[in-house]
Coordinates of C-alpha atoms in Angstrom, one line a residue:
X1 CA 133.3 136.8 135.8
X2 CA 132.6 133.7 137.5
X3 CA 130.6 130.9 135.5
X4 CA 127.6 131.5 138.5
X5 CA 127.4 135.0 137.6
X6 CA 127.7 134.6 133.9
X7 CA 125.1 131.9 134.0
X8 CA 122.6 134.4 136.2
X9 CA 123.5 137.1 133.8
X10 CA 122.3 135.0 130.5
X11 CA 119.1 133.9 132.5
X12 CA 118.4 137.5 132.9
X13 CA 119.0 138.2 129.4
X14 CA 116.8 135.4 128.2
X15 CA 114.3 136.7 130.5
X16 CA 114.1 139.9 129.2
X17 CA 113.6 138.7 125.6
X18 CA 111.0 136.7 126.5
X19 CA 109.1 139.6 128.1
X20 CA 110.3 141.9 124.8
X21 CA 108.3 139.0 122.9
X22 CA 105.1 138.5 124.5
X23 CA 104.9 142.5 125.0
X24 CA 105.4 142.8 121.0
X25 CA 102.9 140.2 120.6
X26 CA 100.5 141.5 123.2
X27 CA 100.8 144.4 121.4
X28 CA 100.2 143.0 117.8
X29 CA 97.2 141.4 119.0
X30 CA 95.6 145.0 119.8
X31 CA 96.9 146.6 116.6
X32 CA 94.1 147.3 114.6
X33 CA 96.2 147.0 111.2
X34 CA 97.4 143.8 112.4
X35 CA 93.9 142.6 112.8
X36 CA 92.8 143.8 108.9
X37 CA 95.9 141.7 107.8
X38 CA 94.9 138.9 109.6
X39 CA 91.1 139.1 108.1
X40 CA 92.8 139.4 104.8
X41 CA 94.7 136.5 105.2
X42 CA 91.8 134.2 106.2
X43 CA 90.1 135.5 103.2
X44 CA 93.0 134.7 100.7
X45 CA 93.1 131.3 102.2
X46 CA 89.3 130.9 101.9
X47 CA 89.8 132.0 98.0
X48 CA 92.8 129.9 97.4
X49 CA 91.3 126.7 98.8
X50 CA 87.7 127.4 96.9
X51 CA 89.8 127.9 93.7
X52 CA 92.1 124.6 94.5
X53 CA 88.5 122.8 94.7
X54 CA 86.9 124.3 91.7
X55 CA 90.3 123.4 89.5
X56 CA 89.5 119.4 90.5
X57 CA 85.9 119.8 89.5
X58 CA 87.1 121.1 86.2
X59 CA 89.7 118.8 85.9
X60 CA 86.8 116.2 86.1
X61 CA 84.9 117.9 83.6
X62 CA 87.5 117.3 81.2
X63 CA 88.4 114.2 81.6
X64 CA 84.5 113.3 81.3
X65 CA 84.0 115.3 78.4
X66 CA 86.9 113.9 76.6
X67 CA 85.7 110.4 76.9
X68 CA 82.5 111.7 75.4
X69 CA 84.3 113.1 72.3
X70 CA 85.9 109.5 72.3
X71 CA 82.6 108.0 72.6
X72 CA 80.8 109.8 69.8
X73 CA 84.1 108.9 67.2
X74 CA 82.7 105.8 67.7
X75 CA 79.3 106.5 65.7
X76 CA 79.7 104.4 62.3
X77 CA 77.2 104.3 59.5
X78 CA 78.3 100.5 59.0
X79 CA 77.5 99.6 62.3
X80 CA 74.1 101.1 62.9
X81 CA 75.1 102.6 66.3
X82 CA 74.1 106.1 66.1
X83 CA 70.9 106.3 68.2
X84 CA 72.5 104.3 70.9
X85 CA 75.5 106.0 71.3
X86 CA 73.6 109.5 71.3
X87 CA 71.4 108.4 73.9
X88 CA 74.3 107.6 76.3
X89 CA 76.2 110.5 75.5
X90 CA 73.4 112.9 76.4
X91 CA 73.3 110.9 79.7
X92 CA 76.6 111.4 80.5
X93 CA 76.3 115.1 79.5
X94 CA 73.4 115.4 81.2
X95 CA 75.3 114.1 84.8
X96 CA 78.2 116.6 84.1
X97 CA 75.5 119.3 84.2
X98 CA 73.7 117.8 87.3
X99 CA 76.9 116.9 89.5
X100 CA 79.8 118.6 88.3
X101 CA 78.4 122.0 87.0
X102 CA 76.3 122.2 90.2
X103 CA 79.1 121.6 92.9
X104 CA 81.2 124.6 90.8
X105 CA 77.9 126.8 91.3
X106 CA 77.7 126.0 95.0
X107 CA 81.1 127.2 94.8
X108 CA 80.5 130.5 93.4
X109 CA 77.3 131.2 95.4
X110 CA 78.2 134.5 96.2
X111 CA 81.1 135.1 94.9
X112 CA 82.2 136.9 91.9
X113 CA 82.7 134.3 89.1
X114 CA 85.3 136.0 86.9
X115 CA 87.8 135.9 90.0
X116 CA 87.7 132.1 89.5
X117 CA 87.3 132.3 85.9
X118 CA 90.5 130.3 85.1
X119 CA 90.0 127.4 87.2
X120 CA 86.9 126.3 85.4
X121 CA 87.5 127.8 81.9
X122 CA 89.5 124.4 80.6
X123 CA 86.4 122.1 81.5
X124 CA 83.7 124.4 80.7
X125 CA 85.4 124.6 77.0
X126 CA 86.1 121.4 76.8
X127 CA 82.4 120.2 77.8
X128 CA 81.1 123.1 75.3
X129 CA 82.7 121.0 72.3
X130 CA 81.5 117.9 73.4
X131 CA 78.0 118.9 73.7
X132 CA 78.1 120.5 70.4
X133 CA 79.6 117.5 69.0
X134 CA 76.7 115.8 70.1
X135 CA 74.7 118.0 68.9
X136 CA 75.8 118.2 65.6
X137 CA 75.3 114.1 65.4
X138 CA 71.7 114.5 66.2
X139 CA 71.3 117.1 63.9
X140 CA 72.5 115.0 61.2
X141 CA 69.9 112.3 62.3
X142 CA 66.9 114.6 62.6
X143 CA 65.9 116.7 59.9
X144 CA 64.3 119.4 62.1
X145 CA 67.1 119.8 64.7
X146 CA 69.4 122.0 62.1
X147 CA 70.9 124.5 64.8
X148 CA 73.1 124.0 67.5
X149 CA 72.4 125.2 71.2
X150 CA 73.6 128.8 71.7
X151 CA 75.1 129.7 75.2
X152 CA 71.9 131.3 76.5
X153 CA 70.4 127.3 76.0
X154 CA 73.2 126.3 78.0
X155 CA 72.7 128.8 80.9
X156 CA 69.1 127.4 81.1
X157 CA 69.9 124.1 81.7
X158 CA 72.6 125.1 84.5
X159 CA 69.6 126.8 86.8
X160 CA 70.0 124.9 90.1
X161 CA 67.7 125.0 93.3
X162 CA 68.6 124.2 96.4
X163 CA 66.9 123.5 99.9
X164 CA 68.0 125.1 103.2
X165 CA 66.5 124.0 106.6
X166 CA 66.3 126.9 108.7
X167 CA 65.1 126.4 112.2
X168 CA 61.6 129.0 113.1
X169 CA 61.7 132.1 115.4
X170 CA 58.8 131.4 118.0
X171 CA 57.1 134.4 118.7
X172 CA 56.4 135.7 122.1
X173 CA 52.9 135.4 122.6
X174 CA 53.6 131.2 121.7
X175 CA 56.3 131.3 124.3
X176 CA 53.7 132.6 127.4
X177 CA 51.2 129.7 126.3
X178 CA 52.2 126.8 128.0
X179 CA 51.0 123.7 126.8
X180 CA 51.0 119.9 127.8
X181 CA 51.8 118.7 124.3
X182 CA 55.0 119.8 123.1
X183 CA 55.4 120.4 118.9
X184 CA 57.3 118.1 117.0
X185 CA 60.9 119.0 115.9
X186 CA 60.2 118.9 112.4
X187 CA 57.5 121.4 112.7
X188 CA 59.9 124.4 114.1
X189 CA 62.3 123.8 110.6
X190 CA 61.4 126.2 107.5
X191 CA 62.7 125.0 104.7
X192 CA 63.7 127.5 101.9
X193 CA 64.2 126.8 98.7
X194 CA 67.5 128.4 97.2
X195 CA 68.0 129.4 93.7
X196 CA 71.9 129.3 91.9
X197 CA 73.3 128.9 88.8
X198 CA 76.3 128.2 87.0
X199 CA 77.6 131.5 84.9
X200 CA 78.1 130.3 81.0
X201 CA 80.3 133.2 79.8
X202 CA 79.6 133.7 76.3
X203 CA 83.3 133.8 75.3
X204 CA 84.3 130.5 77.0
X205 CA 81.3 129.3 74.6
X206 CA 82.7 130.8 71.3
X207 CA 85.7 129.2 72.2
X208 CA 84.4 126.4 72.8
X209 CA 82.7 125.6 69.5
X210 CA 86.3 127.0 68.1
X211 CA 87.5 123.5 69.2
X212 CA 84.6 121.7 67.6
X213 CA 86.5 122.2 64.3
X214 CA 89.5 120.0 65.3
X215 CA 86.6 117.2 66.2
X216 CA 84.7 117.6 62.8
X217 CA 88.3 117.4 61.1
X218 CA 89.1 114.1 62.7
X219 CA 85.5 113.1 61.6
X220 CA 86.0 114.3 58.4
X221 CA 89.1 111.8 58.0
X222 CA 87.6 109.0 59.4
X223 CA 85.1 108.8 57.3
X224 CA 86.9 109.6 54.6
X225 CA 88.7 106.6 55.3
X226 CA 85.8 104.4 55.6
X227 CA 84.4 105.2 52.4
X228 CA 81.6 107.6 53.0
X229 CA 82.6 110.5 50.9
X230 CA 79.2 112.4 51.2
X231 CA 79.6 112.9 55.3
X232 CA 83.2 114.1 54.2
X233 CA 82.0 116.7 51.7
X234 CA 79.1 117.5 54.8
X235 CA 81.4 118.2 57.1
X236 CA 83.8 120.4 55.3
X237 CA 80.5 122.4 54.5
X238 CA 80.1 123.0 58.4
X239 CA 83.6 123.7 59.0
X240 CA 83.5 126.5 55.8
X241 CA 80.6 128.1 57.7
X242 CA 82.2 128.4 61.2
X243 CA 85.5 129.7 59.2
X244 CA 83.0 132.4 57.9
X245 CA 81.3 133.0 61.1
X246 CA 84.3 133.6 63.0
X247 CA 85.9 135.4 60.4
X248 CA 83.6 138.2 61.0
X249 CA 84.0 138.2 64.5

């Protein structure tokens, strides 16, 4: 076989392969099963992207909660800085609720929160630990505040609202009326308030309170090193109550 005939044969074979591939691609586009799996792929990509965004938000919550816990450990009776530290800690915790948890709630709007539970669970538990630790210090300063907030209280604090602007649909009767004065664009926009929330799982709350025991033990050791034996005994009683409560679960 000459070189020219071999070249024509290879060229003809390549053209047949390209035509076969095009026919396969065209048939796949018309195949309903392929279309369904393409939709599944888009849905999975959207879920994975949302999961990663929630993980990043949860990581930010974890970092800020740890910083707040370290801040609360700086409370010293000899420095008389309890009220100042508690005020700053409460302000920062409120900001976490209004910013970070709100962003997660927006991501979970219309979604099943249990599918993304592992994404935000570490941040939520760390936040509950910091929030309950702050309330523990406040209960020591205020005799009327002898209880820590339960998960329903946190659930109420994580209720949000968002204003969505929607275009008004004009009536047929209004379209037929010709007016020399055109209405403003703002009058054609309708504001709708949408309510959403961040779901606080009771199990996550229980695990967060369990993590609080470690911070109470650290406070007990620090107070003992500073000569505050009464604070150490008080903290030990709280730990005994927590142990008794968890033992009954």
